[in-house]
Amino acid sequence: MNSLHIRVSLAVAASALLVVLVSSYLFYESSYKNSLASSQRSVQQLMETVRAPAAIAAYVGNRELAQQVVTGLAQNDMVVGAKILANREIIGQDGKRPEDNGKDTMTLSLVSPFDEKEEVGTLLVAPNIAQIALRARDAAMATTASLAALAVVVALLVLIMVYWMMSRPLVRLSTNLHKITPGDGNRLKDGQRSDEIGLLISDINSLLNTVEKMLDEERQLRHRVEQLENRFRGIFEDSSAGIFLITEQGQLVTANPSFFKLTRFEEDAHTLSQNLIERVFHEPSQAQSLIRLAQISKRPCSADLRLATEDPQDERWIHCIFSPAGNDQRSHIVEGVMYDVTQRKKAEERTRELAETDSLTGLTNRPAAEAILDQWLIQAAATSRGLAVMMIDLDRFKQINDSYGHDAGDQVLRVVANRLRKLVRDSDLVARLGGDEFLIVLKQTDNPDVDKRIAQQILDAQAAPIEIQPQVLETVGISIGIAHYPAHGDNPQSLRRHADQALYSVKRRGKNNYAIYDPEDVDPPA
């Protein structure tokens, strides 16, 4: 039943049988009715044949002649009875009485031979309905049988032609096609056919050519992909940079060996199940902000991040690049690349310290101090907190420098710087502006008494002699001018200028003291 030609044969046979049955039934009905009507017309013609003698017999009342007419009619096998009426009197009758035949009785009016308008009698005939129906049925059956036989023959011919011209080539085509494996180079043979089968074979061969070409391209592509996979696997495994994938919640998906080497974590289930952002980075919020920015912008985002370490003194830095993994905007996976920049950060820190630090005293230098003061004033304005600016100048420094040399002067500057650094908080600023000038900025101070106390402590500490050379001690005085924010200025220039004015007011009054800026004392420095 799975064979195409068998199914086509069954379909054709079933269709032919259905057509034969329907057409035979319709043709039988039509033939039967035609045969029945033909027999009735024959009886009618028979009555017309004897009409003249029957009319003469009825006109003259000749019973003998009338009897001969009805006897002749009754001898016909399509008639079972006949009679002639003249003036409502039976003048001749033979066989079955016509009136007993009901509605099937056939009548014929008899007119005078001399006057067609004068009716002289009636001829009644009872047709042999059973015989007529049997003849009609036999004739219809014969015709129908002939038609059915002809239809069967035509159906067989059609079936043979369909099998030979369509089913057989298709079966052969299917069999040959099953023997072909895509990519083996074999093709169907069309036998130079120019019909639909030949066109189908040509299309199948074209399809096979396309499939074989696609298979070749796929094999080449698979080979290239395998090469790239091996190359990228080598890069991934052997790269000195840490490469990893994490979810936006911080859970590690995968990572290369360098990642675990940089982070000093073990590659185990416990590590994969934890929030790596919280464990890896010293400030997790920075890494989380970079991840969110990369997901929003759909671009890589990078920054130098400090790694979390057990020893606070062990600072380790990495440069980390976060970017969305893949092109799917709904992806929650983030790709990360990190490499160690600890040495670079240390070098940058040393460079920054050298750029911002006075090489002789180790204090903040003038450019760095000015930048810090600018920043602190902005913060003070935002928090409504005060600060104090102290301008400091050494007394007798030039005399010592000229008398004992520059080495002695440098020793004085180092000792003074060390004393100043010890007398203020770590959060305060101590800077050397140049020569023997120093700057102190006391952060977040709103009490002038605190500033005065610190200034006095500086004077007291500076009263101690300084060993400028072996067995050579010298005392160096110090003058301090103080200006407060926001009382004496709201910008670095005004605060330093007013502190300078307070400093020189101390110089005029004998040095080695401190003074807070007084608007009444505004004499410029000499």
Coordinates of C-alpha atoms in Angstrom, one line a residue, residues 97-424:
R97 CA -61.1 -7.0 -21.0
P98 CA -59.3 -3.7 -21.5
E99 CA -61.1 -2.0 -18.6
D100 CA -59.6 -4.5 -16.3
N101 CA -56.2 -3.1 -17.1
G102 CA -56.9 0.2 -15.3
K103 CA -55.0 3.3 -16.4
D104 CA -52.8 1.3 -18.7
T105 CA -55.8 0.8 -21.1
M106 CA -55.2 2.5 -24.5
T107 CA -58.2 3.9 -26.4
L108 CA -58.6 5.0 -30.0
S109 CA -61.7 6.9 -31.3
L110 CA -63.3 5.5 -34.5
V111 CA -64.8 7.9 -37.0
S112 CA -67.1 7.5 -39.9
P113 CA -65.3 6.7 -43.2
F114 CA -67.5 9.3 -44.8
D115 CA -67.5 12.0 -42.2
E116 CA -64.4 12.5 -40.0
K117 CA -66.4 14.6 -37.6
E118 CA -68.8 11.7 -36.9
E119 CA -67.5 9.3 -34.1
V120 CA -68.9 5.8 -34.7
G121 CA -67.1 3.9 -31.9
T122 CA -64.1 3.2 -29.8
L123 CA -61.2 0.8 -30.0
L124 CA -59.9 -0.3 -26.5
V125 CA -56.7 -2.2 -26.2
A126 CA -55.1 -3.7 -23.0
P127 CA -51.3 -3.7 -23.5
N128 CA -49.2 -6.5 -22.1
I129 CA -47.5 -4.4 -19.5
A130 CA -45.4 -7.2 -18.0
Q131 CA -44.1 -8.2 -21.5
I132 CA -43.4 -4.6 -22.4
A133 CA -41.5 -4.0 -19.1
L134 CA -39.6 -7.2 -19.5
R135 CA -38.5 -6.2 -23.0
A136 CA -37.6 -2.8 -21.8
R137 CA -35.6 -4.2 -18.9
D138 CA -33.8 -6.7 -21.1
A139 CA -32.9 -4.0 -23.6
A140 CA -31.7 -1.6 -20.9
M141 CA -29.7 -4.4 -19.2
A142 CA -28.0 -5.3 -22.5
T143 CA -27.1 -1.7 -23.3
T144 CA -25.9 -1.0 -19.7
A145 CA -23.8 -4.2 -19.7
S146 CA -22.2 -3.1 -22.9
L147 CA -21.5 0.4 -21.5
A148 CA -20.1 -1.0 -18.3
A149 CA -17.8 -3.4 -20.2
L150 CA -16.6 -0.5 -22.3
A151 CA -16.0 1.7 -19.2
V152 CA -14.0 -1.1 -17.6
V153 CA -11.9 -1.5 -20.7
V154 CA -11.3 2.3 -20.9
A155 CA -10.4 2.3 -17.1
L156 CA -7.9 -0.5 -17.6
L157 CA -6.3 1.3 -20.6
V158 CA -6.1 4.5 -18.5
L159 CA -4.6 2.5 -15.6
I160 CA -2.0 0.9 -17.8
M161 CA -1.2 4.3 -19.4
V162 CA -0.9 6.0 -16.0
Y163 CA 1.3 3.2 -14.7
W164 CA 3.5 3.2 -17.8
M165 CA 3.8 6.9 -18.4
M166 CA 3.8 8.3 -14.8
S167 CA 3.9 5.7 -12.0
R168 CA 6.6 3.6 -13.4
P169 CA 9.0 6.5 -14.2
L170 CA 8.3 8.0 -10.7
V171 CA 9.0 4.6 -9.0
R172 CA 12.2 4.3 -11.0
L173 CA 13.1 7.9 -10.1
S174 CA 12.4 7.3 -6.4
T175 CA 14.5 4.1 -6.4
N176 CA 17.4 5.8 -8.1
L177 CA 17.2 8.8 -5.8
H178 CA 17.3 6.6 -2.7
K179 CA 20.6 5.2 -4.0
I180 CA 22.2 8.6 -4.1
T181 CA 24.0 10.0 -1.0
P182 CA 24.4 13.8 -0.9
G183 CA 28.0 14.6 -1.7
D184 CA 28.9 11.4 -3.6
G185 CA 28.7 13.1 -7.0
N186 CA 26.1 10.7 -8.4
R187 CA 23.1 12.2 -10.4
L188 CA 19.8 11.0 -11.8
K189 CA 19.7 10.1 -15.5
D190 CA 16.7 11.7 -17.4
G191 CA 17.0 9.7 -20.6
Q192 CA 16.7 12.9 -22.6
R193 CA 13.1 13.3 -21.5
S194 CA 11.4 16.6 -22.2
D195 CA 8.2 16.2 -20.2
E196 CA 7.4 16.9 -16.6
I197 CA 9.4 13.9 -15.4
G198 CA 12.5 15.1 -17.2
L199 CA 12.0 18.6 -15.7
L200 CA 11.6 17.0 -12.3
I201 CA 14.8 15.0 -12.8
S202 CA 16.6 18.2 -13.9
D203 CA 15.4 20.1 -10.8
I204 CA 16.4 17.2 -8.5
N205 CA 19.9 17.2 -10.0
S206 CA 20.1 21.0 -9.5
L207 CA 19.0 20.6 -5.9
L208 CA 21.7 17.8 -5.4
N209 CA 24.3 20.2 -6.9
T210 CA 23.2 22.9 -4.5
V211 CA 23.2 20.5 -1.5
E212 CA 26.6 19.2 -2.4
K213 CA 28.0 22.7 -2.7
M214 CA 26.5 23.6 0.7
L215 CA 28.0 20.5 2.2
D216 CA 31.4 21.4 0.8
E217 CA 31.0 24.9 2.2
E218 CA 29.8 23.6 5.5
R219 CA 32.8 21.2 5.7
Q220 CA 35.2 24.1 5.0
L221 CA 33.4 26.3 7.5
R222 CA 33.5 23.6 10.1
H223 CA 37.2 23.1 9.5
R224 CA 37.8 26.9 9.8
V225 CA 35.7 27.0 13.0
E226 CA 37.7 24.1 14.5
Q227 CA 40.9 25.9 13.7
L228 CA 39.6 29.2 15.2
E229 CA 38.3 27.3 18.3
N230 CA 41.7 25.7 18.8
R231 CA 43.4 29.1 18.3
F232 CA 41.0 30.9 20.6
R233 CA 41.2 28.0 23.1
G234 CA 45.0 28.4 23.1
I235 CA 44.6 32.2 23.6
F236 CA 42.1 31.7 26.3
E237 CA 44.1 29.1 28.2
D238 CA 47.6 30.6 27.7
S239 CA 46.8 34.3 27.9
S240 CA 48.5 36.2 30.7
A241 CA 45.3 38.3 31.0
G242 CA 42.5 37.0 33.1
I243 CA 39.4 36.3 30.9
F244 CA 36.1 35.5 32.5
L245 CA 32.3 35.5 32.2
I246 CA 30.1 36.6 35.0
T247 CA 26.4 37.2 35.4
E248 CA 25.1 40.6 36.3
Q249 CA 24.6 39.3 39.9
G250 CA 28.4 38.6 40.1
Q251 CA 28.3 34.8 39.7
L252 CA 31.2 33.4 37.8
V253 CA 30.3 31.4 34.7
T254 CA 33.7 30.5 33.4
A255 CA 37.3 31.8 33.5
N256 CA 40.8 31.0 32.3
P257 CA 43.7 29.9 34.5
S258 CA 45.2 33.5 34.5
F259 CA 42.0 34.8 36.2
F260 CA 42.4 32.4 39.2
K261 CA 46.2 33.2 39.3
L262 CA 45.5 37.0 39.4
T263 CA 42.7 36.7 42.0
R264 CA 44.3 33.9 44.0
F265 CA 41.1 31.9 44.1
E266 CA 40.7 28.2 43.6
E267 CA 38.7 26.9 40.7
D268 CA 36.1 24.9 42.6
A269 CA 32.3 24.7 43.0
H270 CA 32.5 27.0 46.0
T271 CA 34.1 29.7 44.1
L272 CA 31.7 29.4 41.2
S273 CA 28.7 29.7 43.5
Q274 CA 29.7 32.9 45.2
N275 CA 29.4 36.6 44.3
L276 CA 32.9 37.1 42.8
I277 CA 32.4 40.9 42.6
E278 CA 32.2 41.1 46.4
R279 CA 35.2 38.8 46.9
V280 CA 37.5 39.9 44.1
F281 CA 37.5 43.7 44.3
H282 CA 38.5 46.0 47.2
E283 CA 35.6 48.3 46.3
P284 CA 32.9 46.2 44.7
S285 CA 30.7 49.2 44.0
Q286 CA 33.2 50.4 41.4
A287 CA 33.1 47.1 39.5
Q288 CA 29.3 46.9 39.7
S289 CA 29.0 50.4 38.3
L290 CA 31.3 49.5 35.4
I291 CA 29.2 46.4 34.7
R292 CA 25.9 48.4 34.7
L293 CA 27.5 51.1 32.4
A294 CA 28.7 48.4 30.0
Q295 CA 25.2 46.9 29.8
I296 CA 23.5 50.2 29.3
S297 CA 25.9 51.6 26.8
K298 CA 26.4 48.3 25.0
R299 CA 30.1 49.2 24.8
P300 CA 33.2 48.1 26.7
C301 CA 33.9 50.0 29.9
S302 CA 37.3 49.9 31.7
A303 CA 39.0 51.2 34.8
D304 CA 41.9 50.4 37.2
L305 CA 40.5 48.5 40.2
R306 CA 42.2 47.4 43.4
L307 CA 41.9 43.7 44.3
A308 CA 40.8 42.7 47.7
T309 CA 43.6 41.3 49.8
E310 CA 43.9 39.9 53.3
D311 CA 46.9 42.1 54.0
P312 CA 46.0 45.9 53.7
Q313 CA 49.6 46.7 52.9
D314 CA 49.6 44.3 50.0
E315 CA 48.1 46.6 47.3
R316 CA 47.4 44.8 44.1
W317 CA 45.8 46.5 41.1
I318 CA 44.3 45.3 37.8
H319 CA 43.0 47.0 34.7
C320 CA 39.6 45.5 34.1
I321 CA 37.5 45.7 30.9
F322 CA 33.8 44.8 31.1
S323 CA 31.7 44.4 28.0
P324 CA 28.3 42.7 27.2
A325 CA 28.8 39.1 26.0
G326 CA 27.2 38.5 22.6
N327 CA 24.8 40.6 20.6
D328 CA 21.6 39.6 22.4
Q329 CA 20.3 42.7 24.2
R330 CA 18.5 40.5 26.7
S331 CA 21.7 38.7 27.7
H332 CA 22.7 39.0 31.4
I333 CA 26.2 37.7 30.9
V334 CA 29.1 40.1 31.0
E335 CA 32.6 39.4 29.6
G336 CA 35.6 40.6 31.6
V337 CA 39.3 40.9 30.9
M338 CA 41.8 41.8 33.6
Y339 CA 45.6 42.1 33.7
D340 CA 48.0 43.1 36.5
V341 CA 48.9 46.8 36.6
T342 CA 50.3 46.8 40.2
Q343 CA 53.8 47.8 39.1
R344 CA 52.4 50.5 36.8
K345 CA 50.2 51.8 39.6
K346 CA 53.2 51.9 42.0
A347 CA 55.3 53.7 39.4
E348 CA 52.4 56.2 38.8
E349 CA 52.2 56.6 42.6
R350 CA 55.9 57.3 42.8
T351 CA 55.8 59.6 39.9
R352 CA 52.8 61.5 41.4
E353 CA 54.5 61.7 44.8
L354 CA 57.6 63.1 43.1
A355 CA 55.5 65.6 41.2
E356 CA 53.6 66.6 44.3
T357 CA 56.3 66.3 46.9
D358 CA 59.1 68.6 47.9
S359 CA 62.2 66.5 47.3
L360 CA 64.1 68.0 50.3
T361 CA 61.5 67.9 53.0
G362 CA 59.1 65.2 51.8
L363 CA 56.2 67.7 52.2
T364 CA 53.6 68.6 49.6
N365 CA 55.1 71.1 47.1
R366 CA 53.6 74.4 46.1
P367 CA 51.5 73.3 42.9
A368 CA 50.0 70.3 44.8
A369 CA 49.2 72.4 47.8
E370 CA 47.4 75.0 45.7
A371 CA 45.3 72.3 44.0
I372 CA 44.5 70.7 47.4
L373 CA 43.5 74.1 48.9
D374 CA 41.2 74.7 45.9
Q375 CA 39.5 71.3 46.4
W376 CA 39.1 71.8 50.2
L377 CA 37.5 75.2 49.8
I378 CA 34.9 73.6 47.4
Q379 CA 34.2 70.9 50.0
A380 CA 34.0 73.5 52.8
A381 CA 31.5 75.5 50.9
A382 CA 29.4 72.4 50.3
T383 CA 29.5 71.3 54.0
S384 CA 29.5 74.8 55.6
R385 CA 32.6 74.0 57.6
G386 CA 35.5 76.3 58.2
L387 CA 39.2 75.9 57.7
A388 CA 42.4 77.8 58.7
V389 CA 45.3 78.8 56.5
M390 CA 48.7 79.3 58.2
M391 CA 51.6 81.0 56.3
I392 CA 54.9 80.2 58.0
D393 CA 58.3 81.8 57.6
L394 CA 61.6 80.9 59.4
D395 CA 63.5 83.5 61.4
R396 CA 67.3 83.7 61.0
F397 CA 67.3 81.1 58.2
K398 CA 69.3 83.2 55.8
Q399 CA 71.9 83.9 58.5
I400 CA 72.4 80.2 59.2
N401 CA 72.5 79.3 55.5
D402 CA 75.1 82.0 54.8
S403 CA 77.2 81.2 57.8
Y404 CA 77.2 77.4 57.7
G405 CA 76.4 76.6 54.1
H406 CA 73.5 75.2 52.2
D407 CA 73.8 71.7 53.8
A408 CA 73.1 73.3 57.2
G409 CA 70.2 75.2 55.7
D410 CA 68.8 72.0 54.2
Q411 CA 69.1 70.3 57.6
V412 CA 67.1 73.1 59.2
L413 CA 64.3 72.8 56.6
R414 CA 64.1 69.0 57.1
V415 CA 63.9 69.3 60.9
V416 CA 61.3 72.1 60.7
A417 CA 59.2 70.1 58.2
N418 CA 59.3 67.0 60.5
R419 CA 58.2 69.1 63.5
L420 CA 55.3 70.7 61.6
R421 CA 54.1 67.3 60.3
K422 CA 54.0 65.9 63.8
L423 CA 52.0 68.8 65.3
V424 CA 48.9 68.5 63.0

